[in-house]
PDB file of C-alpha atoms in Angstrom:
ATOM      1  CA  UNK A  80     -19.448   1.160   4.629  1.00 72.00           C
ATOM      2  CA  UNK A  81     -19.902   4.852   3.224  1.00 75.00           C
ATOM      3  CA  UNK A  82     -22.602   4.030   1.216  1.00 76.00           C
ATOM      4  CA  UNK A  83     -24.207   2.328   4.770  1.00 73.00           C
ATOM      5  CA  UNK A  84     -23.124   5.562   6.829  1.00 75.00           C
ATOM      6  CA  UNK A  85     -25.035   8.044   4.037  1.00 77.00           C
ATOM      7  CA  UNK A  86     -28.105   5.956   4.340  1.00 76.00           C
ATOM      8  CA  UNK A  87     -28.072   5.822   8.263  1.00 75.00           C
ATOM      9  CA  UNK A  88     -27.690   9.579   8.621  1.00 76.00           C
ATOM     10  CA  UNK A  89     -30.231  10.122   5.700  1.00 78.00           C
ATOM     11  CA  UNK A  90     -33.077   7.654   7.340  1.00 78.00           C
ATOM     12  CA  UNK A  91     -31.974   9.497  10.969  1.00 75.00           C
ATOM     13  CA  UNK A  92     -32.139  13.168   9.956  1.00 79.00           C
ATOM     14  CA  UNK A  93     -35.637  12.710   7.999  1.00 80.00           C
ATOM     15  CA  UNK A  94     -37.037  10.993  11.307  1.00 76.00           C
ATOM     16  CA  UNK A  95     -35.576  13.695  13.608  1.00 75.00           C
ATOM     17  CA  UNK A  96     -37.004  16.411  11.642  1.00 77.00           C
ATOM     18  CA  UNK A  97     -40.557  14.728  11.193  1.00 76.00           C
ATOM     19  CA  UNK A  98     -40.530  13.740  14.964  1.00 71.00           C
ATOM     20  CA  UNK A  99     -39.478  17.547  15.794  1.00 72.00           C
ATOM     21  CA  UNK A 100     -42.369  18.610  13.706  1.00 72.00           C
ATOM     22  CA  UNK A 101     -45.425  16.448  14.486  1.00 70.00           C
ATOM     23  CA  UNK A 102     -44.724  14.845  17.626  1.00 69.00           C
ATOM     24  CA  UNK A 103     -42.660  17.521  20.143  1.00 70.00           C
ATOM     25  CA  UNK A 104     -44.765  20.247  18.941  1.00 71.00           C
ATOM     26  CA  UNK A 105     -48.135  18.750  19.684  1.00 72.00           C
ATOM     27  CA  UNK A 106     -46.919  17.397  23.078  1.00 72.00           C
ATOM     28  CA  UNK A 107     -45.838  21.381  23.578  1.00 75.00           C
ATOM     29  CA  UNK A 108     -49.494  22.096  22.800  1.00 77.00           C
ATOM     30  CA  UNK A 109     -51.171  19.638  24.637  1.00 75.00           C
ATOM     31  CA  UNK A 110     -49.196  20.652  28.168  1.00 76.00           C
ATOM     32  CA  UNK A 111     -50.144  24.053  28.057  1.00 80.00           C
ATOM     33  CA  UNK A 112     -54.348  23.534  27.198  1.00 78.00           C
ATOM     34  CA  UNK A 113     -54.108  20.634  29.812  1.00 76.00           C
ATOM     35  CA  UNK A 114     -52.653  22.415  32.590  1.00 76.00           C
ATOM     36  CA  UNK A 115     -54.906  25.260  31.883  1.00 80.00           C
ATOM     37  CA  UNK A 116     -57.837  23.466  31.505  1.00 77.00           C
ATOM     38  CA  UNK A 117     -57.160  21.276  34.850  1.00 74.00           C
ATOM     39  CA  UNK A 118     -56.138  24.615  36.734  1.00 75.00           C
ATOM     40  CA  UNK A 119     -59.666  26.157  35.262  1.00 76.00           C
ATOM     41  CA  UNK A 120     -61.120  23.555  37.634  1.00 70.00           C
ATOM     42  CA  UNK A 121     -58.721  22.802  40.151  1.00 70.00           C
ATOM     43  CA  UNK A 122     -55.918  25.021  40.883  1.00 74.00           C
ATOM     44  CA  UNK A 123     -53.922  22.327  43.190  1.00 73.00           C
ATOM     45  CA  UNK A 124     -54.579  19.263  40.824  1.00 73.00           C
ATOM     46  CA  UNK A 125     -53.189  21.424  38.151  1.00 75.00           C
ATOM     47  CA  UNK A 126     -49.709  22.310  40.107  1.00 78.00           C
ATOM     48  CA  UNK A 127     -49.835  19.066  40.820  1.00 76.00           C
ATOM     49  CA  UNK A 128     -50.111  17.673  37.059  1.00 74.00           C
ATOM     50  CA  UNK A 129     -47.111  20.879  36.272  1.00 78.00           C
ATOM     51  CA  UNK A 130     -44.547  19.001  38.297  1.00 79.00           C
ATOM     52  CA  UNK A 131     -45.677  15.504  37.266  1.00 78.00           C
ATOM     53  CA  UNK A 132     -44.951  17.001  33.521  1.00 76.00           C
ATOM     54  CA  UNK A 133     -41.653  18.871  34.556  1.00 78.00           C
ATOM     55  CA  UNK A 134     -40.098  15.859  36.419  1.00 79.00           C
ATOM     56  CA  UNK A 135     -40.700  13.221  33.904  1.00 77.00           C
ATOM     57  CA  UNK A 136     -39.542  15.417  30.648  1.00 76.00           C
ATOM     58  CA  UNK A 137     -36.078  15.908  32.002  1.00 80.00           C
ATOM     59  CA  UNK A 138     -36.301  12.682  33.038  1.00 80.00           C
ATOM     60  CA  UNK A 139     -36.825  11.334  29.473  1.00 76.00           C
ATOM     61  CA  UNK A 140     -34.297  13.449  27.964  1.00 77.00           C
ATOM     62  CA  UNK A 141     -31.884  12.822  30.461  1.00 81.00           C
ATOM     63  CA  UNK A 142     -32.014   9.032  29.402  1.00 79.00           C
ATOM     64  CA  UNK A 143     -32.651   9.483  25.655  1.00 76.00           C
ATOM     65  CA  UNK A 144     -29.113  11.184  25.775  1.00 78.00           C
ATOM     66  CA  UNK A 145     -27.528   8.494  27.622  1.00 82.00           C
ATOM     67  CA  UNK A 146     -28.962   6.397  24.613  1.00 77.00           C
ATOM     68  CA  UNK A 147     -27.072   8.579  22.079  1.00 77.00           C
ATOM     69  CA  UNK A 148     -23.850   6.326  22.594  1.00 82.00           C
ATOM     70  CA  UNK A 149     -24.984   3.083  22.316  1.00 82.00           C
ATOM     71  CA  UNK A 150     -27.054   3.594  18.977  1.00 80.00           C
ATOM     72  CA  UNK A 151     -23.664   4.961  17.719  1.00 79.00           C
ATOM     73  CA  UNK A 152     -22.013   2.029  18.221  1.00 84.00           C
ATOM     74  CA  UNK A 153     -24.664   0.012  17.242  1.00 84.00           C
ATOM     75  CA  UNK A 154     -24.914   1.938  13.862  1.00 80.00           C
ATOM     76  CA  UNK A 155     -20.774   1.457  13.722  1.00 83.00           C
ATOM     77  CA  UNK A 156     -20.975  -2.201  14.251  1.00 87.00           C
ATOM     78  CA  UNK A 157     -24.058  -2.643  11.458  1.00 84.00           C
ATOM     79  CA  UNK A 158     -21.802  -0.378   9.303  1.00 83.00           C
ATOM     80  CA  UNK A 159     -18.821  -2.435   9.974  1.00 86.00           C
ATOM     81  CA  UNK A 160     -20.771  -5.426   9.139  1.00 88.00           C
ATOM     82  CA  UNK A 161     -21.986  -4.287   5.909  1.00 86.00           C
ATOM     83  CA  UNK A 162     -18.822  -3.182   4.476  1.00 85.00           C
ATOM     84  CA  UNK A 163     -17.414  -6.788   5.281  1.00 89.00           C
ATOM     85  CA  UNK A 164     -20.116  -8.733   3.183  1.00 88.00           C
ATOM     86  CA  UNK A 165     -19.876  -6.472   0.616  1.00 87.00           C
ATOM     87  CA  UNK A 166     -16.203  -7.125   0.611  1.00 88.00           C
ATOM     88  CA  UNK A 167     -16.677 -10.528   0.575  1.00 89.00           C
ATOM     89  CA  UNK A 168     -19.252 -10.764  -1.845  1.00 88.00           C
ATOM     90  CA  UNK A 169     -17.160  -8.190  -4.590  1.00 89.00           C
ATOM     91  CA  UNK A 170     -14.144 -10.331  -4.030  1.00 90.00           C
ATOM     92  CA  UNK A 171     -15.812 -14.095  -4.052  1.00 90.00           C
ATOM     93  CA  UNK A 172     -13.267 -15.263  -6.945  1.00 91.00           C
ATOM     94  CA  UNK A 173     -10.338 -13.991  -5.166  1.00 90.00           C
ATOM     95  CA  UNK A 174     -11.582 -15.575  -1.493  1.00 89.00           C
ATOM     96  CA  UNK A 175     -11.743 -19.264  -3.529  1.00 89.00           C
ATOM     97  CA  UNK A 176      -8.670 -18.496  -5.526  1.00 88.00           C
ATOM     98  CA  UNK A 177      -6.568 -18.239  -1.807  1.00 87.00           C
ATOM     99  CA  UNK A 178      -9.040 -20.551  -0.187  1.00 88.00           C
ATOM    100  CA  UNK A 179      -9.881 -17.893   2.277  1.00 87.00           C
ATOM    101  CA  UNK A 180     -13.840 -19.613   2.834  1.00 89.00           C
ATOM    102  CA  UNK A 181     -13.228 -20.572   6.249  1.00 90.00           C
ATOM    103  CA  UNK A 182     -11.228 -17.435   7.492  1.00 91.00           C
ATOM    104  CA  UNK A 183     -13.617 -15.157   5.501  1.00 90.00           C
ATOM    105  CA  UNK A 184     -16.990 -17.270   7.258  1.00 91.00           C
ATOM    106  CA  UNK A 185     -14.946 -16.716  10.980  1.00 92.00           C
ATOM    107  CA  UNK A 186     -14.585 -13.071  10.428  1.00 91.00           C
ATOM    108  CA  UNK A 187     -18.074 -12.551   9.102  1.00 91.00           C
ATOM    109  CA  UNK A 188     -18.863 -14.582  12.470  1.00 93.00           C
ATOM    110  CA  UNK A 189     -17.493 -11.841  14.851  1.00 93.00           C
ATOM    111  CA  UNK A 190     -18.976  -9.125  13.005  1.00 92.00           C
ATOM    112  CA  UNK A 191     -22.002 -10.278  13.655  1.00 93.00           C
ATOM    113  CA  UNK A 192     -21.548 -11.444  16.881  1.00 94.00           C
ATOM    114  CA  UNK A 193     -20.355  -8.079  17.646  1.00 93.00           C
ATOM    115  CA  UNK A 194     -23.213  -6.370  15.847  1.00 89.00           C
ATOM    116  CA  UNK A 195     -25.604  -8.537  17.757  1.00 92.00           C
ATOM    117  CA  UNK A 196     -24.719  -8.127  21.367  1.00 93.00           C
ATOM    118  CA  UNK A 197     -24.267  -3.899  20.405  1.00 88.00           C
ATOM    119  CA  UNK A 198     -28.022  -4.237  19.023  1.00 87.00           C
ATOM    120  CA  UNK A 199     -29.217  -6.100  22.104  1.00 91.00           C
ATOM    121  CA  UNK A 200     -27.322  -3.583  24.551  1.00 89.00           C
ATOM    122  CA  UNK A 201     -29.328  -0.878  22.757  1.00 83.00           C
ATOM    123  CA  UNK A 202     -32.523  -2.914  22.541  1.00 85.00           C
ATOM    124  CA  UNK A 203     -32.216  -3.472  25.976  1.00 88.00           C
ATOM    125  CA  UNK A 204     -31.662   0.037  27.619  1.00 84.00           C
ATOM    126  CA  UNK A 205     -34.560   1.140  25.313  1.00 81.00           C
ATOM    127  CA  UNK A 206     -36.900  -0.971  26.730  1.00 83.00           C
ATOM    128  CA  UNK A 207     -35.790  -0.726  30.193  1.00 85.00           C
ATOM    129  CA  UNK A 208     -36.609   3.390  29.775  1.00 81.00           C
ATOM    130  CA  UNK A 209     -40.458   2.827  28.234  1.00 78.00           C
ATOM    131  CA  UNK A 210     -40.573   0.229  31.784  1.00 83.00           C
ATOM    132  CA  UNK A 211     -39.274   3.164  33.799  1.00 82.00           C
ATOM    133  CA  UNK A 212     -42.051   5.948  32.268  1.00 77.00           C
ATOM    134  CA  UNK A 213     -44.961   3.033  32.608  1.00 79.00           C
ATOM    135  CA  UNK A 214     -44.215   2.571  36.452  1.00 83.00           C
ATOM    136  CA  UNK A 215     -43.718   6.628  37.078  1.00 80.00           C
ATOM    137  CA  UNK A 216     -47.056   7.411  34.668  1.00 77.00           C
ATOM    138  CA  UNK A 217     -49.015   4.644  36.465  1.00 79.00           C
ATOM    139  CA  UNK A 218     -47.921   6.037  39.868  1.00 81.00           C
ATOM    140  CA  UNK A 219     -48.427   9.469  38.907  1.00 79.00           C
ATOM    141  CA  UNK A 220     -52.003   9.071  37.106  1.00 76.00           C
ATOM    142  CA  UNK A 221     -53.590   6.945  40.220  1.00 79.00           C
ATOM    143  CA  UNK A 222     -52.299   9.474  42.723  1.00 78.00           C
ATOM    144  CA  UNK A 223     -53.805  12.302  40.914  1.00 75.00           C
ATOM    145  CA  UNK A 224     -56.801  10.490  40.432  1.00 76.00           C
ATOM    146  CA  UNK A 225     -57.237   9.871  44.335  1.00 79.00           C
ATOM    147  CA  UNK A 226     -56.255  13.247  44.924  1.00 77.00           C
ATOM    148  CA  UNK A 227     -58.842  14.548  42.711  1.00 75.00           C
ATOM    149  CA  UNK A 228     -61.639  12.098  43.886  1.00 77.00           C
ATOM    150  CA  UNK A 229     -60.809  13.251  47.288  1.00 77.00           C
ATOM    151  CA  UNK A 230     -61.535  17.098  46.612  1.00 74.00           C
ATOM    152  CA  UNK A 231     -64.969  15.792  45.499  1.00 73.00           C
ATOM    153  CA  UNK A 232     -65.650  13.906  48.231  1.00 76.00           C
ATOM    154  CA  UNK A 233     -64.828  16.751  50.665  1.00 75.00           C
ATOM    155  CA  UNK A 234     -66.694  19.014  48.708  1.00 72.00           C
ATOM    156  CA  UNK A 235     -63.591  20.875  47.133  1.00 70.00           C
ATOM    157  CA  UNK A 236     -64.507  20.332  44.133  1.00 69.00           C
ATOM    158  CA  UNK A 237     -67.542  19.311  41.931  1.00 69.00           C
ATOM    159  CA  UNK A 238     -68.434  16.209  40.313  1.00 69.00           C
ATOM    160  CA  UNK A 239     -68.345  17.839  37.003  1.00 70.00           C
ATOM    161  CA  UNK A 240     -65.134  19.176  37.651  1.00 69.00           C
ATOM    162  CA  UNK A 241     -63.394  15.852  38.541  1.00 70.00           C
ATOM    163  CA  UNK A 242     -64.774  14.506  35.019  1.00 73.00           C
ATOM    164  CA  UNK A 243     -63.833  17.464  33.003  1.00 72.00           C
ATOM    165  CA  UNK A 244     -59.962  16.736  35.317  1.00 71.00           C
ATOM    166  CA  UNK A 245     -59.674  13.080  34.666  1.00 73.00           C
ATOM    167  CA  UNK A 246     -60.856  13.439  31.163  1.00 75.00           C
ATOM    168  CA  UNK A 247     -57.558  15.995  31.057  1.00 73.00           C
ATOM    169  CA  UNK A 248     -55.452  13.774  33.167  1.00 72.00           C
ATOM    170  CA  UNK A 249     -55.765  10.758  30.873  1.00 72.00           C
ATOM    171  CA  UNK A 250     -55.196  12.564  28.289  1.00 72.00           C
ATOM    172  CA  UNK A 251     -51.952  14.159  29.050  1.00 70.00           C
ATOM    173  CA  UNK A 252     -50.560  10.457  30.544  1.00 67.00           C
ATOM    174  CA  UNK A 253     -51.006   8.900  27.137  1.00 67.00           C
ATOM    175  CA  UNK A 254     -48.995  11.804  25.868  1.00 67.00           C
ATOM    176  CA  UNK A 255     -46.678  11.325  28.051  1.00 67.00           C
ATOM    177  CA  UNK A 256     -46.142   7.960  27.630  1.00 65.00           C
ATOM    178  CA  UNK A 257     -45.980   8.931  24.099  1.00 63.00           C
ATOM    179  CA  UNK A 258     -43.514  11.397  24.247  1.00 63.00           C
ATOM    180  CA  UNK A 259     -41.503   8.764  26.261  1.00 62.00           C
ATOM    181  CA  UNK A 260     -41.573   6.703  23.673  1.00 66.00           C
ATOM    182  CA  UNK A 261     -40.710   9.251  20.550  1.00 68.00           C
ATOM    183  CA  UNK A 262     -38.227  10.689  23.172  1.00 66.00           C
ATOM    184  CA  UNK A 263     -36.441   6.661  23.216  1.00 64.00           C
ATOM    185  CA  UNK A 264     -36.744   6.634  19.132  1.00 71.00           C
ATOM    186  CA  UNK A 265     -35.413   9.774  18.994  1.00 70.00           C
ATOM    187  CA  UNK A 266     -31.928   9.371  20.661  1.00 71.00           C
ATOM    188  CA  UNK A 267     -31.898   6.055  18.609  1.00 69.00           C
ATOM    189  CA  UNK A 268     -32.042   7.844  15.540  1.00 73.00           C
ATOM    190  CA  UNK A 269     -29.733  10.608  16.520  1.00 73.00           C
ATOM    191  CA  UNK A 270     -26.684   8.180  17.797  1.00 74.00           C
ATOM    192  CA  UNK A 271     -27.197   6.889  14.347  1.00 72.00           C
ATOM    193  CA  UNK A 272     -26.898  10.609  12.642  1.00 76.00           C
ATOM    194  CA  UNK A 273     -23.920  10.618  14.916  1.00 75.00           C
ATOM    195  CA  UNK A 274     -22.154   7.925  13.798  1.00 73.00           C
ATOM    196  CA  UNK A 275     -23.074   8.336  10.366  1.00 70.00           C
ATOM    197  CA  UNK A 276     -21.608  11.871   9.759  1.00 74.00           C
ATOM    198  CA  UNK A 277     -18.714  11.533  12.528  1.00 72.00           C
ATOM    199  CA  UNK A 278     -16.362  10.389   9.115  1.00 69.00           C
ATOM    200  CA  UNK A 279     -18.191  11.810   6.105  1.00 71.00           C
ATOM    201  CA  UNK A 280     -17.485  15.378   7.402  1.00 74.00           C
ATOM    202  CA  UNK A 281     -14.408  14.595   9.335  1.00 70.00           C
ATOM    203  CA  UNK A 282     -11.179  15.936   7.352  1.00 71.00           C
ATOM    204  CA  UNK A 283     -10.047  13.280   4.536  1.00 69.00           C
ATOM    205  CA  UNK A 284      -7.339  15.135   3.272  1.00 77.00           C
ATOM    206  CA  UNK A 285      -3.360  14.838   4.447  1.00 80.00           C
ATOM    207  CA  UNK A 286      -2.681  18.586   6.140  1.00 82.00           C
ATOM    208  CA  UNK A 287       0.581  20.166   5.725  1.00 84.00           C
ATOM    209  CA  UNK A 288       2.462  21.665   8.737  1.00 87.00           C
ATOM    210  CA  UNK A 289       2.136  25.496   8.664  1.00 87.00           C
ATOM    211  CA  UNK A 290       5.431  25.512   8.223  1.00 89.00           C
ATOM    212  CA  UNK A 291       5.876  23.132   5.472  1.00 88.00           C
ATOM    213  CA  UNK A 292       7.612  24.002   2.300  1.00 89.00           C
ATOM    214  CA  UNK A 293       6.407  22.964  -1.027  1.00 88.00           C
ATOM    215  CA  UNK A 294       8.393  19.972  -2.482  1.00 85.00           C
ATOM    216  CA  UNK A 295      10.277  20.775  -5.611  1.00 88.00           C
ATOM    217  CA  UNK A 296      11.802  17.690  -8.109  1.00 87.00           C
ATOM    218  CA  UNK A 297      14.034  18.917 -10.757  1.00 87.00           C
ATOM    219  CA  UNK A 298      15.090  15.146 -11.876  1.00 88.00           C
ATOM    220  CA  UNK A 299      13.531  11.774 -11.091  1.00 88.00           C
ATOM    221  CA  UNK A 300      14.517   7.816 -12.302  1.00 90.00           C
ATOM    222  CA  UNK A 301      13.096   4.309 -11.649  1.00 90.00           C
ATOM    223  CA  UNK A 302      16.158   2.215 -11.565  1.00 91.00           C
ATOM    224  CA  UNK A 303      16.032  -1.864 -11.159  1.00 90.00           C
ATOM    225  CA  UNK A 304      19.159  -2.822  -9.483  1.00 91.00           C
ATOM    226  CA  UNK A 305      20.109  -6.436  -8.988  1.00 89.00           C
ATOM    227  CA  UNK A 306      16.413  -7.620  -9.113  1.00 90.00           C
ATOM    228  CA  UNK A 307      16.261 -11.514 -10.157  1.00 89.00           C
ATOM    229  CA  UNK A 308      13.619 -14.280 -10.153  1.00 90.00           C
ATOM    230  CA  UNK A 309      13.553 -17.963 -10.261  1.00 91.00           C
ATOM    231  CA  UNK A 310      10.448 -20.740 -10.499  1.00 90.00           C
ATOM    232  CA  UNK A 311      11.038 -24.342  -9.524  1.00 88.00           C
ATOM    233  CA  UNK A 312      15.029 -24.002 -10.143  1.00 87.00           C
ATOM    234  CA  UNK A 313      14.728 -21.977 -13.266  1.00 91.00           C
ATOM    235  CA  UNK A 314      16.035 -18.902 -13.520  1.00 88.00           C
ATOM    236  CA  UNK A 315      14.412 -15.925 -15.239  1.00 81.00           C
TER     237      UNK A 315
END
């Protein structure tokens, strides 16, 4: 189980830190030349496009952090799981020797069991958040498009201009639905750092009341006092 936790918060923290790195930072980027670009052209389009951009980012985090739980106790239940079969496995002579087969196979049974519907509860919200950004970037991309074809058709803006905008708009949607996605991962991996470090760095050792004095022995026996023990009758 240790040995699973190190690993989890290992994998986690390497795929948090590249994630931070290559895929936040561009995103950053990207934003800021897009809007600029689009307001270049367009100065309503490009408000327009700003609060598309501010509503669905704390939109995503909001739900990547509701995530954060349910990886944890995913992550607990696979740990859970792993320290059982391991168990199992190390102590295979003493499990025949008490023929503990069956009882071991049942509990194995619930770990998974329990492991499984944890999984699928994370699975599940996961998906149902990339199904939330693909309706909101689908309704947000077509109304900008109309809104932007209708400036050219009224003569608000220029047919090179709605090119250079949708080229922009595109774009920053498939970022967005990227970041969406990297934004679901990353709460994933972060409910597993969670759970991973929540008992390596908790305190292992017993504490001693502030007020506790230190123990002093001056004398100390091991003394067997009417201790018997018989087998089938016979005494020993």
């Amino acid at each position: 189980s240790i040995s699973s936790k190190i690993k989890a918060a290992s994998d986690g923290l390497m795929e948090v830190a590249e994630q931070i790195l290559w895929q936040f930072a561009g995103f950053i980027v990207t934003m800021v030349v897009g809007f600029f670009v689009i307001y270049a052209a367009n100065h309503l389009v490009a408000f327009v496009f700003l609060g598309w951009v501010v509503m669905l980012t704390p939109l995503n985090l909001y739900l990547a952090r509701r995530r954060v739980p349910l990886s944890a106790s995913t992550q607990k239940a696979e740990t859970t799981l792993t320290g059982s079969i391991i168990d199992t496995l190390t102590n295979m002579p003493a499990v025949h020797e008490y023929a503990g087969n069956r009882f071991e196979l049942t509990r194995l049974k619930e770990f998974i069991w329990d492991r499984r519907l944890k999984g699928m509860r994370n699975w599940g919200y996961g998906e149902n958040v990339l199904s939330i950004n693909g309706a909101l970037q689908v309704l947000f991309t077509g109304g900008m498009i109309l809104l932007t074809v209708d400036f050219v058709a009224r003569g608000i803006t220029s047919p090179g201009d709605i090119a250079l905008v949708l080229t922009m708009i595109l774009m920053a949607e498939d970022r967005l639905t990227f970041i969406g996605q990297q934004l679901n991962n990353f709460s994933n991996y972060w409910g597993q750092i969670v759970e991973g470090l929540d008992d390596i760095l908790g305190p292992h050792e017993i504490v001693d009341r502030p007020d506790a004095k230190d123990l002093s022995v001056t004398r100390g026996d091991v003394v067997f006092q009417k201790v018997t023990f018989s087998y089938e009758g016979v005494r020993v």
